[in-house]
Tab-separated table of N, CA and C in Angstrom:
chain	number	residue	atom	x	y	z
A	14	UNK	N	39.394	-18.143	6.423
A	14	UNK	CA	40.626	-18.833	6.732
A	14	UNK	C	40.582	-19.263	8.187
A	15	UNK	N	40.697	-20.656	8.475
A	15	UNK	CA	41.001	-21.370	9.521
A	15	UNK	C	41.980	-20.833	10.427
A	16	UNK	N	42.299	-20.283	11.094
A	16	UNK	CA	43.387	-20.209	12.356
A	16	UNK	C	43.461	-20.913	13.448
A	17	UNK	N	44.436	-21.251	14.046
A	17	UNK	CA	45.410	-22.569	14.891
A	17	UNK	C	45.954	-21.566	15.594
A	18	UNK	N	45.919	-21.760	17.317
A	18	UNK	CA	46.223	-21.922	18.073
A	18	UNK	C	46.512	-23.150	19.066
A	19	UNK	N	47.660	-23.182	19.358
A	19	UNK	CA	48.352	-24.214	20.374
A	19	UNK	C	48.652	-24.051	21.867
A	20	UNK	N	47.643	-24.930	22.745
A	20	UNK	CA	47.349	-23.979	24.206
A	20	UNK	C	47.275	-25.675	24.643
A	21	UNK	N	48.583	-26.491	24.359
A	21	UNK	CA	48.737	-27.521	24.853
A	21	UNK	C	48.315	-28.459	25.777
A	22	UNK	N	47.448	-28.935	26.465
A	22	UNK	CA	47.036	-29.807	25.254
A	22	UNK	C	45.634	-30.075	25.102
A	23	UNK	N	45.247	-28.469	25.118
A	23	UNK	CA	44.496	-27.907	24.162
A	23	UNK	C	44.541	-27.367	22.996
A	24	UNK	N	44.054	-28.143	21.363
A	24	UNK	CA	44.049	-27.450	20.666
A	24	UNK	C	42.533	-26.196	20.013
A	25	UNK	N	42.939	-24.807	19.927
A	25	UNK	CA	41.684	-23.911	19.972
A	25	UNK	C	41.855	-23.501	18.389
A	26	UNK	N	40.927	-23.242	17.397
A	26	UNK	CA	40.904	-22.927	16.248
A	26	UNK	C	39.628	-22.112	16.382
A	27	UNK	N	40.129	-21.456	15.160
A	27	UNK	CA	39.065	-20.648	14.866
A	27	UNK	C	38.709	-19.453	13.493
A	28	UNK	N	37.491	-19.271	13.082
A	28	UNK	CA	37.359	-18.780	12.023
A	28	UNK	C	37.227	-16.872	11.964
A	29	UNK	N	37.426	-16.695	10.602
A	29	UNK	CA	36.852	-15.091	10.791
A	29	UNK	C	35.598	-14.860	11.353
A	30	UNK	N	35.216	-13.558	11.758
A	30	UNK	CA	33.611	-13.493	12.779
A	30	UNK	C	32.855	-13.615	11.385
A	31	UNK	N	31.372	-13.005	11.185
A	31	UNK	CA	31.074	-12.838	9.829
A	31	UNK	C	29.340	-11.962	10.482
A	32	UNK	N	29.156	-11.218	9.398
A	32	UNK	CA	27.653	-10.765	10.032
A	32	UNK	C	26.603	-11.194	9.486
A	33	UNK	N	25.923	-11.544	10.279
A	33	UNK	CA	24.695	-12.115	10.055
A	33	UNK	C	23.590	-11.441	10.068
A	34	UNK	N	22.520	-11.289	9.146
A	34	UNK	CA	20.959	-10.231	10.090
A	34	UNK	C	20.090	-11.271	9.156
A	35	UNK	N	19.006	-11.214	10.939
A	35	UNK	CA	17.788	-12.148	10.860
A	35	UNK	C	16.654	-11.043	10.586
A	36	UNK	N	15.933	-11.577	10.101
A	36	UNK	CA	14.673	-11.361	9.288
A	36	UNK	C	15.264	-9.840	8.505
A	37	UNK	N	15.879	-10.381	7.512
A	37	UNK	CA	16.914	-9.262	6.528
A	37	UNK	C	15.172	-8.786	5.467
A	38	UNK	N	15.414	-7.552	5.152
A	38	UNK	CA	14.074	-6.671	4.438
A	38	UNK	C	13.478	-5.964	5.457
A	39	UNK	N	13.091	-7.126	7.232
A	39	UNK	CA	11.824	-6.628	7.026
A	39	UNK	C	11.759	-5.402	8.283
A	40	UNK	N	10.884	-5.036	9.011
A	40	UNK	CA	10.931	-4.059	10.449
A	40	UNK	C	11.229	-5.013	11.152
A	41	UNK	N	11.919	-6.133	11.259
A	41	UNK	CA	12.295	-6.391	12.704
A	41	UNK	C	13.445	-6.983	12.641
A	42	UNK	N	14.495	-6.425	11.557
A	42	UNK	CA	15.948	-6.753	11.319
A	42	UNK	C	16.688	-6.762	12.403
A	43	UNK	N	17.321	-7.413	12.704
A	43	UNK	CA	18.491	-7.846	13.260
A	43	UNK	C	19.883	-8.389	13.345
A	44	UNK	N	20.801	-7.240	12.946
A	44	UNK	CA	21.966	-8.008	12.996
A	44	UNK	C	22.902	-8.723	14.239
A	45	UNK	N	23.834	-9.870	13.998
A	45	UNK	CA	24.381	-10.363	14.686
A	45	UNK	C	25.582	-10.536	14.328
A	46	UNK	N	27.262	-10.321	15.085
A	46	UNK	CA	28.580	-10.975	14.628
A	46	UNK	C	28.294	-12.481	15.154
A	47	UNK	N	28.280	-13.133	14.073
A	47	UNK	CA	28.833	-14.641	14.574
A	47	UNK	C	30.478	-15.294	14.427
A	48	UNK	N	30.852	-15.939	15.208
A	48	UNK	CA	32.104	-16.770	15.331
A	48	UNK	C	32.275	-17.576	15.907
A	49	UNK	N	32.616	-18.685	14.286
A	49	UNK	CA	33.270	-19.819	14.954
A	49	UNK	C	34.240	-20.208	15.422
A	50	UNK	N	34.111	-20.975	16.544
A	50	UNK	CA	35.796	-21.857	16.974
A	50	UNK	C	35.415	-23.089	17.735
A	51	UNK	N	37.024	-23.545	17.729
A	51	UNK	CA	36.655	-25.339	18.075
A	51	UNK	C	37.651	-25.540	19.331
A	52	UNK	N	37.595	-26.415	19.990
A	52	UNK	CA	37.945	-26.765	21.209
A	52	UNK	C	38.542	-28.400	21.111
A	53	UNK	N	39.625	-28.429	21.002
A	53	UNK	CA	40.430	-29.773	20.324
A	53	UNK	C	41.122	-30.438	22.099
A	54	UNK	N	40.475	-31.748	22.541
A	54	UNK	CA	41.636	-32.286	23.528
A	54	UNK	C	42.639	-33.239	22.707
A	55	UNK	N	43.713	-32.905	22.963
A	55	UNK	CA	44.636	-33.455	21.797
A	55	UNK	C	45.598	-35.012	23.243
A	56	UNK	N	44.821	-35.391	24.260
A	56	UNK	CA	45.387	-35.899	24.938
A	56	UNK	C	44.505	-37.275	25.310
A	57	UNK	N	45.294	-38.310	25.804
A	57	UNK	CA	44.204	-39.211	26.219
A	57	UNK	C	43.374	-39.261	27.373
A	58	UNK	N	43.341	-37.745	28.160
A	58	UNK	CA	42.601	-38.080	29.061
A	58	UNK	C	41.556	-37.119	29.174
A	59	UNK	N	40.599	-36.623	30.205
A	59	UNK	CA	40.024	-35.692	29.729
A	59	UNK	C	40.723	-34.551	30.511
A	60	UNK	N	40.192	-33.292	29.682
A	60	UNK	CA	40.547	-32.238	30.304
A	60	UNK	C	39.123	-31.124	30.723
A	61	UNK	N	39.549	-30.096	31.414
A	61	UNK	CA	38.404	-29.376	32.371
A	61	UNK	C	38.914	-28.110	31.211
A	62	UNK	N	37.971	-27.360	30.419
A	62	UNK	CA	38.060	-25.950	29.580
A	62	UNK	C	36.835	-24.998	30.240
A	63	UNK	N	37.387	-24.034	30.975
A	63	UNK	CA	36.219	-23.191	31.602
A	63	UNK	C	36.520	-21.932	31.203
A	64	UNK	N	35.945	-22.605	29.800
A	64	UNK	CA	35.916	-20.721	28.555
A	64	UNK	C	35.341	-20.256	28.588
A	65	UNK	N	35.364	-18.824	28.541
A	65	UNK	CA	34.455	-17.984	28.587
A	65	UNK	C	34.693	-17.259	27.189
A	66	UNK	N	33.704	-16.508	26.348
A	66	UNK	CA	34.205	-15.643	25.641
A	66	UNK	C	33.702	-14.013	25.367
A	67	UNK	N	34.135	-13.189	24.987
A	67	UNK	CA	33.570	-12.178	25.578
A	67	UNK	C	34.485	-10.968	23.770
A	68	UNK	N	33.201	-9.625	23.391
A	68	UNK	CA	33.789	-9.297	22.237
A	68	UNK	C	33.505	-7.876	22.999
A	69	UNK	N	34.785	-6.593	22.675
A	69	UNK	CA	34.343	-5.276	22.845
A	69	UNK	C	35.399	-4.737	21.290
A	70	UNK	N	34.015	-3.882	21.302
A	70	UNK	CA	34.320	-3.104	20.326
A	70	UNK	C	35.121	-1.449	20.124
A	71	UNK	N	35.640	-1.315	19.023
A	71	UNK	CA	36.310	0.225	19.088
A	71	UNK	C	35.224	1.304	19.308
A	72	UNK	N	33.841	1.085	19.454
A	72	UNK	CA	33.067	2.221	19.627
A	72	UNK	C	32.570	2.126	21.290
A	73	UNK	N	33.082	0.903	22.091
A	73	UNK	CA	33.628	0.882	23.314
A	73	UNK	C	31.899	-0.404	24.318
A	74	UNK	N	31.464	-1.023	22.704
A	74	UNK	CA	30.508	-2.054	22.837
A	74	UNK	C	31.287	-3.106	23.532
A	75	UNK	N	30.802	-3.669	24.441
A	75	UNK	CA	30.993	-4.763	25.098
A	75	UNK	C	29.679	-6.305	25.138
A	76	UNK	N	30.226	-7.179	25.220
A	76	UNK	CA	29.308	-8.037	24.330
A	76	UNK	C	30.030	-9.786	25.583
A	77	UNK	N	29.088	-9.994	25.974
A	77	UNK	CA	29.426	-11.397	25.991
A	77	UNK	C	28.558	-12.734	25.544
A	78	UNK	N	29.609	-13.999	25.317
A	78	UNK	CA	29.073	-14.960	24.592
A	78	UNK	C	27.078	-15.216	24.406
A	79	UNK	N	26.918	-15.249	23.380
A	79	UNK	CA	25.208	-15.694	24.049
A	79	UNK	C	25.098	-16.901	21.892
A	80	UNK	N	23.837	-17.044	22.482
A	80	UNK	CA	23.667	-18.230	21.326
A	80	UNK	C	22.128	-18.151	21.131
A	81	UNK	N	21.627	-18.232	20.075
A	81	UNK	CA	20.143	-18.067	19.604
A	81	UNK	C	19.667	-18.928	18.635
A	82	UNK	N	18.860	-20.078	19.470
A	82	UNK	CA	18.973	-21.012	19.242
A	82	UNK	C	18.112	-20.968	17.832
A	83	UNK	N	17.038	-20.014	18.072
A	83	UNK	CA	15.889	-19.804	16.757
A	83	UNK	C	16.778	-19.335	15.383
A	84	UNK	N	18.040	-18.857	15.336
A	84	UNK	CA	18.956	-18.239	13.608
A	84	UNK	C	19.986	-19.296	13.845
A	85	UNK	N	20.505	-20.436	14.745
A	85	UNK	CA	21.300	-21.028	14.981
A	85	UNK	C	21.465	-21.711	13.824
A	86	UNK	N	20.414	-22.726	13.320
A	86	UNK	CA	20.250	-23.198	12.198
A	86	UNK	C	20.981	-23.050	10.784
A	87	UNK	N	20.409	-21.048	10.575
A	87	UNK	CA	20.505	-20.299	9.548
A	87	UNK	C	22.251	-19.725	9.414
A	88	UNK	N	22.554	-19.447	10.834
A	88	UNK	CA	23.643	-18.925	10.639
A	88	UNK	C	24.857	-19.627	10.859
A	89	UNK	N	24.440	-21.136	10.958
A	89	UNK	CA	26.045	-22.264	11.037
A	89	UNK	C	25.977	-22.147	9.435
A	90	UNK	N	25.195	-21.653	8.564
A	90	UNK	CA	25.929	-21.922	7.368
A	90	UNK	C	27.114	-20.849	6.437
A	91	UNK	N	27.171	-20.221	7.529
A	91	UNK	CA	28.395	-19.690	7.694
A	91	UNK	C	29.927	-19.588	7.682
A	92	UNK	N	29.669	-20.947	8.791
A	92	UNK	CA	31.002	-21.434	9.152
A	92	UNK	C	31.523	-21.964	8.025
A	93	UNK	N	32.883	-21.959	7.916
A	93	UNK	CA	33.624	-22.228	6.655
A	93	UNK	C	33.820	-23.940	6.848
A	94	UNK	N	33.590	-24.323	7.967
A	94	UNK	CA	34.051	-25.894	7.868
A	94	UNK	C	32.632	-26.680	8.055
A	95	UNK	N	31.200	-25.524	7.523
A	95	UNK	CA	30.193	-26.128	7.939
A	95	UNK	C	29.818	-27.670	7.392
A	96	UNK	N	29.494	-28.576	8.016
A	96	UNK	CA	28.777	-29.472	7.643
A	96	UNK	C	27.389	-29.742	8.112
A	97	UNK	N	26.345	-30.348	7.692
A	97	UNK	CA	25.155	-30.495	8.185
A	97	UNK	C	24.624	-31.121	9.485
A	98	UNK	N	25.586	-31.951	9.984
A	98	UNK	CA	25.285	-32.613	10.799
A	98	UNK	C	25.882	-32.201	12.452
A	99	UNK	N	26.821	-30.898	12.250
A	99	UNK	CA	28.021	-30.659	13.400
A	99	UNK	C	26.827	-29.920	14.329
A	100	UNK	N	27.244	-30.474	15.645
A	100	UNK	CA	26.661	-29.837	16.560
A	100	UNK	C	27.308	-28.860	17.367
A	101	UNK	N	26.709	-27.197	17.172
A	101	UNK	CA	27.189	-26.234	17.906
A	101	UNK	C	26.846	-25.792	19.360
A	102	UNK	N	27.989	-25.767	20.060
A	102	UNK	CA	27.660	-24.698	21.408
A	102	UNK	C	28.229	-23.539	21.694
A	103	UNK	N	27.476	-23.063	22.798
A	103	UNK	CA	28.268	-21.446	22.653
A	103	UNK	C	29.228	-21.863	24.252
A	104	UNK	N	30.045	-20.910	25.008
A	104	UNK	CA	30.595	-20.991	25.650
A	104	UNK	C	29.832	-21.265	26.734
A	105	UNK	N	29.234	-21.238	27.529
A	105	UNK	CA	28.973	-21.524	28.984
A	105	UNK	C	27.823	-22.991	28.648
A	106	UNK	N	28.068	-23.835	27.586
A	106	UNK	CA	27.314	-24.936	27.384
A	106	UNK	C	28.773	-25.641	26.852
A	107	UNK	N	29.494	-25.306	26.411
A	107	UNK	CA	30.947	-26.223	25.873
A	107	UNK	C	31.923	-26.056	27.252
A	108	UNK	N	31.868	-25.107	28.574
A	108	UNK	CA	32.626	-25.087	28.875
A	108	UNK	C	32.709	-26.755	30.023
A	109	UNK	N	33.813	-27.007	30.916
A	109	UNK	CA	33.735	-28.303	31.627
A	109	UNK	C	34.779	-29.242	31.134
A	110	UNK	N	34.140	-30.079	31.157
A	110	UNK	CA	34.934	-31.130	30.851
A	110	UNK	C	34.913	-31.847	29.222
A	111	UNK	N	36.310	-32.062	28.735
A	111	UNK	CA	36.259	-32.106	27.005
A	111	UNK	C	36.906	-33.630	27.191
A	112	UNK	N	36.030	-34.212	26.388
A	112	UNK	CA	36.665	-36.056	26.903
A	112	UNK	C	38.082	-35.976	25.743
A	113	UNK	N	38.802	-37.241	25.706
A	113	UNK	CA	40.090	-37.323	25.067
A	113	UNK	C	39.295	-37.480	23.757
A	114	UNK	N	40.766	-36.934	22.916
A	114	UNK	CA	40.561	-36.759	21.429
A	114	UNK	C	39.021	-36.386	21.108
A	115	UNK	N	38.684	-35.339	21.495
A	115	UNK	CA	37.462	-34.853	21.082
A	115	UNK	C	37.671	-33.511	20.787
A	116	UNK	N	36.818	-33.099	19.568
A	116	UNK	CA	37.011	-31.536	19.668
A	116	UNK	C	35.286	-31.231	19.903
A	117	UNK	N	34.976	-29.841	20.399
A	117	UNK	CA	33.581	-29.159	20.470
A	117	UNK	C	33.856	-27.969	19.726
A	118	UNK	N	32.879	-27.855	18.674
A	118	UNK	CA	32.565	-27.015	17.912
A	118	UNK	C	31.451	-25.813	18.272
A	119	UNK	N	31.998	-24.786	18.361
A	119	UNK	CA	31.148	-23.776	19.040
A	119	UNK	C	31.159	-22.789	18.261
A	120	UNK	N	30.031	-21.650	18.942
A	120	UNK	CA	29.856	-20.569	18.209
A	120	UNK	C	29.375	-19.372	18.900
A	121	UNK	N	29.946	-18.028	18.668
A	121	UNK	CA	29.465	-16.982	19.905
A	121	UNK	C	28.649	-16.065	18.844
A	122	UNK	N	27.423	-15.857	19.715
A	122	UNK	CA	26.901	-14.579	18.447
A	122	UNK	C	26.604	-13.609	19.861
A	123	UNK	N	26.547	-12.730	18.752
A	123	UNK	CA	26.868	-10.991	19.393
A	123	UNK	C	25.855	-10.022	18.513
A	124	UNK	N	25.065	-9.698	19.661
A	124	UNK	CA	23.529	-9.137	18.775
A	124	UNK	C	23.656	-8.102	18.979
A	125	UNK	N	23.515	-6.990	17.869
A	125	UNK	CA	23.362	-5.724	18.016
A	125	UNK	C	24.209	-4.907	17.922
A	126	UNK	N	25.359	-5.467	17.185
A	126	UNK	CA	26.824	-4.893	17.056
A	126	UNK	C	26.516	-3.745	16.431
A	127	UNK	N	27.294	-2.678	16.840
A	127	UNK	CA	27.273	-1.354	16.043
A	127	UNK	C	27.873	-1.567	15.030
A	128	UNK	N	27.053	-1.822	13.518
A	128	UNK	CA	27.378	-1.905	11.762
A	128	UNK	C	28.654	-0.742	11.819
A	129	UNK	N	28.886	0.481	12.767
A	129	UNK	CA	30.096	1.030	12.158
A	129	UNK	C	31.201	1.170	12.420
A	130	UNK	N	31.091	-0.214	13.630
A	130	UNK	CA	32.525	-0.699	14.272
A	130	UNK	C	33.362	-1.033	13.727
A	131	UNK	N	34.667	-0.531	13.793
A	131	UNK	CA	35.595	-0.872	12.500
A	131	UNK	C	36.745	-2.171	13.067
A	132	UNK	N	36.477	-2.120	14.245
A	132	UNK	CA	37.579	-3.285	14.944
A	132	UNK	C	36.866	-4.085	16.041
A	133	UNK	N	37.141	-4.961	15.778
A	133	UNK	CA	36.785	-5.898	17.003
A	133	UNK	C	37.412	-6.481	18.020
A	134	UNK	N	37.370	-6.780	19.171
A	134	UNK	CA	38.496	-7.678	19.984
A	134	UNK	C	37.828	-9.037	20.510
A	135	UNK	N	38.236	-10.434	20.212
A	135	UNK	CA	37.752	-10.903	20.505
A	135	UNK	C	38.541	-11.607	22.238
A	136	UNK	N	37.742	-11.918	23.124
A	136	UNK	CA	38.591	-12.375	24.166
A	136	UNK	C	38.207	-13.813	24.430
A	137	UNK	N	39.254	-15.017	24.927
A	137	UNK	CA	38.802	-16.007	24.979
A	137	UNK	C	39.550	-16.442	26.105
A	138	UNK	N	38.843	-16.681	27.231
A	138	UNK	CA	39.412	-17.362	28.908
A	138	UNK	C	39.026	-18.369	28.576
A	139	UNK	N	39.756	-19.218	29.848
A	139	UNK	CA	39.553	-20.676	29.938
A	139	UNK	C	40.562	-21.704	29.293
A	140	UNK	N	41.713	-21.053	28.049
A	140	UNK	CA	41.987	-21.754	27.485
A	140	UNK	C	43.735	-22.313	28.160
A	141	UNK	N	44.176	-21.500	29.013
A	141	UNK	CA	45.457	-21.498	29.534
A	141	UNK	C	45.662	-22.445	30.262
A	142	UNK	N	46.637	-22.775	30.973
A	142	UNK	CA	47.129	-23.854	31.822
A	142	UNK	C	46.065	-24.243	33.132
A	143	UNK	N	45.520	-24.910	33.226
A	143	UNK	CA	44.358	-25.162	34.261
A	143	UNK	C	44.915	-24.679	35.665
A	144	UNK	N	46.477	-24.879	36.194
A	144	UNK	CA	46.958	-24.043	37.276
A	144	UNK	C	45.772	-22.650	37.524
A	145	UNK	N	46.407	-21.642	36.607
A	145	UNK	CA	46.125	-20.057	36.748
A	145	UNK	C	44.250	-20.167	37.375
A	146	UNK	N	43.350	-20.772	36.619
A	146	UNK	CA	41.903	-21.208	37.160
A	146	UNK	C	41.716	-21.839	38.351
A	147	UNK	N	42.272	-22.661	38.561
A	147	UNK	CA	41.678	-23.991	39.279
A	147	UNK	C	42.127	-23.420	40.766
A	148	UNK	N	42.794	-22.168	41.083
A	148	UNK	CA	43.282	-21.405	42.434
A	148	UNK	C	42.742	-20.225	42.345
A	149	UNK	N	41.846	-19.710	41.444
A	149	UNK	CA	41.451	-18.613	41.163
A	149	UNK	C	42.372	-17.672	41.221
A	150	UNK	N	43.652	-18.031	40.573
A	150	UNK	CA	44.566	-17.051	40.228
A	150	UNK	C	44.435	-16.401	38.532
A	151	UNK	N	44.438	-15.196	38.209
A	151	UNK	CA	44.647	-14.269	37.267
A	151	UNK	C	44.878	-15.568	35.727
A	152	UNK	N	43.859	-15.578	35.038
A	152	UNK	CA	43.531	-16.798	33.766
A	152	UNK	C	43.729	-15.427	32.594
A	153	UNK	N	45.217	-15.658	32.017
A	153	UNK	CA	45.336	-14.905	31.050
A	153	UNK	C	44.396	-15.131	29.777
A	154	UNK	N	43.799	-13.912	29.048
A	154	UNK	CA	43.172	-14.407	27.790
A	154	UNK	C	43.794	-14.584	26.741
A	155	UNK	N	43.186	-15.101	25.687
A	155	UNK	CA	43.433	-15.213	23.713
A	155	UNK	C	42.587	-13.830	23.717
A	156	UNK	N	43.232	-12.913	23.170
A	156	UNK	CA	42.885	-11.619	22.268
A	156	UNK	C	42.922	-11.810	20.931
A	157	UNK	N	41.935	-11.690	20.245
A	157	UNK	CA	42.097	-11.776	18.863
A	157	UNK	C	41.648	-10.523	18.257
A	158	UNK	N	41.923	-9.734	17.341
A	158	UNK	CA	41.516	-8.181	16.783
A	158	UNK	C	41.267	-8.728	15.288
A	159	UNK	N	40.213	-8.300	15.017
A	159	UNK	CA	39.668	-7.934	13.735
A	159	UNK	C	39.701	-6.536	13.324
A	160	UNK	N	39.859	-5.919	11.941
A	160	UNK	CA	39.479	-4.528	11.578
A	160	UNK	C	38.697	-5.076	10.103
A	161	UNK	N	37.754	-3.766	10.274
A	161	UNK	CA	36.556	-4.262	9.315
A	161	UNK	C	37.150	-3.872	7.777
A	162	UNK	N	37.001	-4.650	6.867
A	162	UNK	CA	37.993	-4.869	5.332
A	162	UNK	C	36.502	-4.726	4.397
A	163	UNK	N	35.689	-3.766	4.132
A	163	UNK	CA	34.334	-3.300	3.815
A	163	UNK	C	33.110	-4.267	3.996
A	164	UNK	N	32.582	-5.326	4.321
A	164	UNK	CA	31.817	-5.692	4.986
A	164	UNK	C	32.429	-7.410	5.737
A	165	UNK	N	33.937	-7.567	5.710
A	165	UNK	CA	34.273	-8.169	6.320
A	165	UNK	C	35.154	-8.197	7.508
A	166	UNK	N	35.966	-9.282	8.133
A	166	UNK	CA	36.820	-9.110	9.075
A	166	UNK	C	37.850	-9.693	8.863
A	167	UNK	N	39.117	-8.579	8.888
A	167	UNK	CA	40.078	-8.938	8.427
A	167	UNK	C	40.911	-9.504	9.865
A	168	UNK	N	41.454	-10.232	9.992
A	168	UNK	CA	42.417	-10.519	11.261
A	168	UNK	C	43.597	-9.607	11.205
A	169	UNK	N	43.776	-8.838	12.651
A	169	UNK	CA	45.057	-8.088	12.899
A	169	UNK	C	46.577	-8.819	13.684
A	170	UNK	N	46.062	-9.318	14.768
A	170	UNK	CA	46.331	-10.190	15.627
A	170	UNK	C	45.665	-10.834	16.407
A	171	UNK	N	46.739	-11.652	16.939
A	171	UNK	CA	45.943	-12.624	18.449
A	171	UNK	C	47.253	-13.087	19.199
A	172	UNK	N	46.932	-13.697	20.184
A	172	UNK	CA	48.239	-13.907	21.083
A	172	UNK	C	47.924	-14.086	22.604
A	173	UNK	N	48.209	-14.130	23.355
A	173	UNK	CA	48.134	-14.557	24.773
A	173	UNK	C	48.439	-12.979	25.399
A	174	UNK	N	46.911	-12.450	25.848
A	174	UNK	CA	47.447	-11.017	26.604
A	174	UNK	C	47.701	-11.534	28.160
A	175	UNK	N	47.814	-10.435	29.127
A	175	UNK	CA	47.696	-10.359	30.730
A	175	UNK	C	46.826	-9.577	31.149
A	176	UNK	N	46.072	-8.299	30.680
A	176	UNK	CA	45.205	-7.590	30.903
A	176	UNK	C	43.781	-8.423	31.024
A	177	UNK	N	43.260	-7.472	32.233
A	177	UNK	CA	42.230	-8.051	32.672
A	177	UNK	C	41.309	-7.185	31.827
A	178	UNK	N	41.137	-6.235	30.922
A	178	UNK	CA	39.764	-5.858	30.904
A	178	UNK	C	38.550	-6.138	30.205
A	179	UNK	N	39.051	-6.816	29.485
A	179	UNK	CA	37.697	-7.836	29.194
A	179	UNK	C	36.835	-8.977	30.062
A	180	UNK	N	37.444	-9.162	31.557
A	180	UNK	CA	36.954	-9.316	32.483
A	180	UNK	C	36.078	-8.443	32.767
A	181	UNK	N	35.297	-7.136	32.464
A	181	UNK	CA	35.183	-6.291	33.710
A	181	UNK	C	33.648	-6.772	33.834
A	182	UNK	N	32.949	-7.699	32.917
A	182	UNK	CA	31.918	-7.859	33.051
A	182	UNK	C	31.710	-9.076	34.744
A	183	UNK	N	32.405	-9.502	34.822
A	183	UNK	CA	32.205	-10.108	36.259
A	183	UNK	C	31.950	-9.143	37.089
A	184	UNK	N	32.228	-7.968	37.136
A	184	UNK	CA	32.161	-6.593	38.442
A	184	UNK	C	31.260	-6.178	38.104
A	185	UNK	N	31.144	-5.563	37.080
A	185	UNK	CA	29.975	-4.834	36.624
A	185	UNK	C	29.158	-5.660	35.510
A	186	UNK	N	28.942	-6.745	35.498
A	186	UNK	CA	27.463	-7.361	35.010
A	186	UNK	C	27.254	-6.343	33.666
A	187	UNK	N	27.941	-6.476	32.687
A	187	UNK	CA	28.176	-5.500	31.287
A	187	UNK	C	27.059	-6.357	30.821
C-alpha cells in the first residue's frame, strides 16, 4: 500500500520496506530491507530537497541510506509501482535540486538487518520547510514505524517528529 504524505510543496510517498536476500541458497547470502519512496515537486519552480534517510532498529541497529547498484536491478521488482523503465536513486544522489512537476523515485537499502527485528523506524530529513536547513537550524524528521506482521511490514505510524536521534550518525559516524 502506497502512502501520501503532504510536506507542501513537496509531495513524499512511499511504500512498505520489504526484504530482500541476494544470492538466496547459497554461502554468501545476504539479506537487505529495501524501501521505496518518491519525491513529488508539486510547484512550478524548482525546489532544493536535502534528504537524508536513515533506519534504526528495536534491537538498537542503526543503518543509513546506501544503494547497491549490483541487486538494484533485482530488487526494484519489488516496488509495488514497479515499472521497467523507472529510474532509481538512493538519498544522497536524489538529494538537491527537484525541477518543477517532477517526481524522483528512490530507494534505500539496508544490508544486514537483524531477520529478528520486530520494528523498524524509518527517518526521513530534508523534507520540511527549506527555512529550518538552509540556516542550519534543527530540520525536523518524517518517522515512519513498521512492526514485523510474520515476514512482512506492517505500518504503525508516521508523522513529523522533533527529536534529534536519528541524527546521531553525523557525531558519531554510525
Amino acid at each position: 500500500m502506497c502512502r501520501l504524505a503532504n510536506a507542501s510543496p513537496l509531495d513524499f510517498s512511499w511504500n512498505s520496506p520489504r526484504w530482500y536476500v541476494h544470492n538466496k541458497g547459497t554461502g554468501g547470502e545476504v539479506r537487505y530491507i529495501v524501501w521505496f519512496h518518491n519525491l513529488g515537486n508539486t510547484t512550478e519552480k524548482p525546489i532544493l530537497v536535502p534528504i537524508e534517510v536513515s533506519l534504526v532498529t528495536d534491537s538498537g541497529e542503526k543503518f543509513l541510506d546506501a544503494c547497491y547498484p549490483e541487486i538494484l536491478k533485482r530488487a526494484a521488482k519489488l516496488d509495488e509501482n514497479y515499472q521497467e523503465d523507472t529510474k532509481y536513486q538512493y538519498a544522497p544522489i536524489a538529494k538537491g535540486e527537484l525541477a518543477s512537476q517532477t517526481t524522483k523515485h528512490c530507494v534505500a537499502m539496508f544490508e544486514d538487518v537483524d531477520p529478528k527485528a520486530k520494528r523498524l523506524d524509518i527517518f526521513v530529513t530534508g523534507i520540511s520547510h527549506f527555512f529550518f536547513w538552509r540556516w542550519g537550524m534543527f530540520d525536523h524528521a518524517y518517522k515512519i514505524t513498521y512492526e514485523k506482521e510474520f515476514d512482512r511490514w506492517r505500518l504503525v505510524e508516521h508523522g513529523m517528529i522533533k527529536e534529534s536521534t536519528q541524527r546521531a550518525y553525523e557525531s558519531k559516524r554510525w
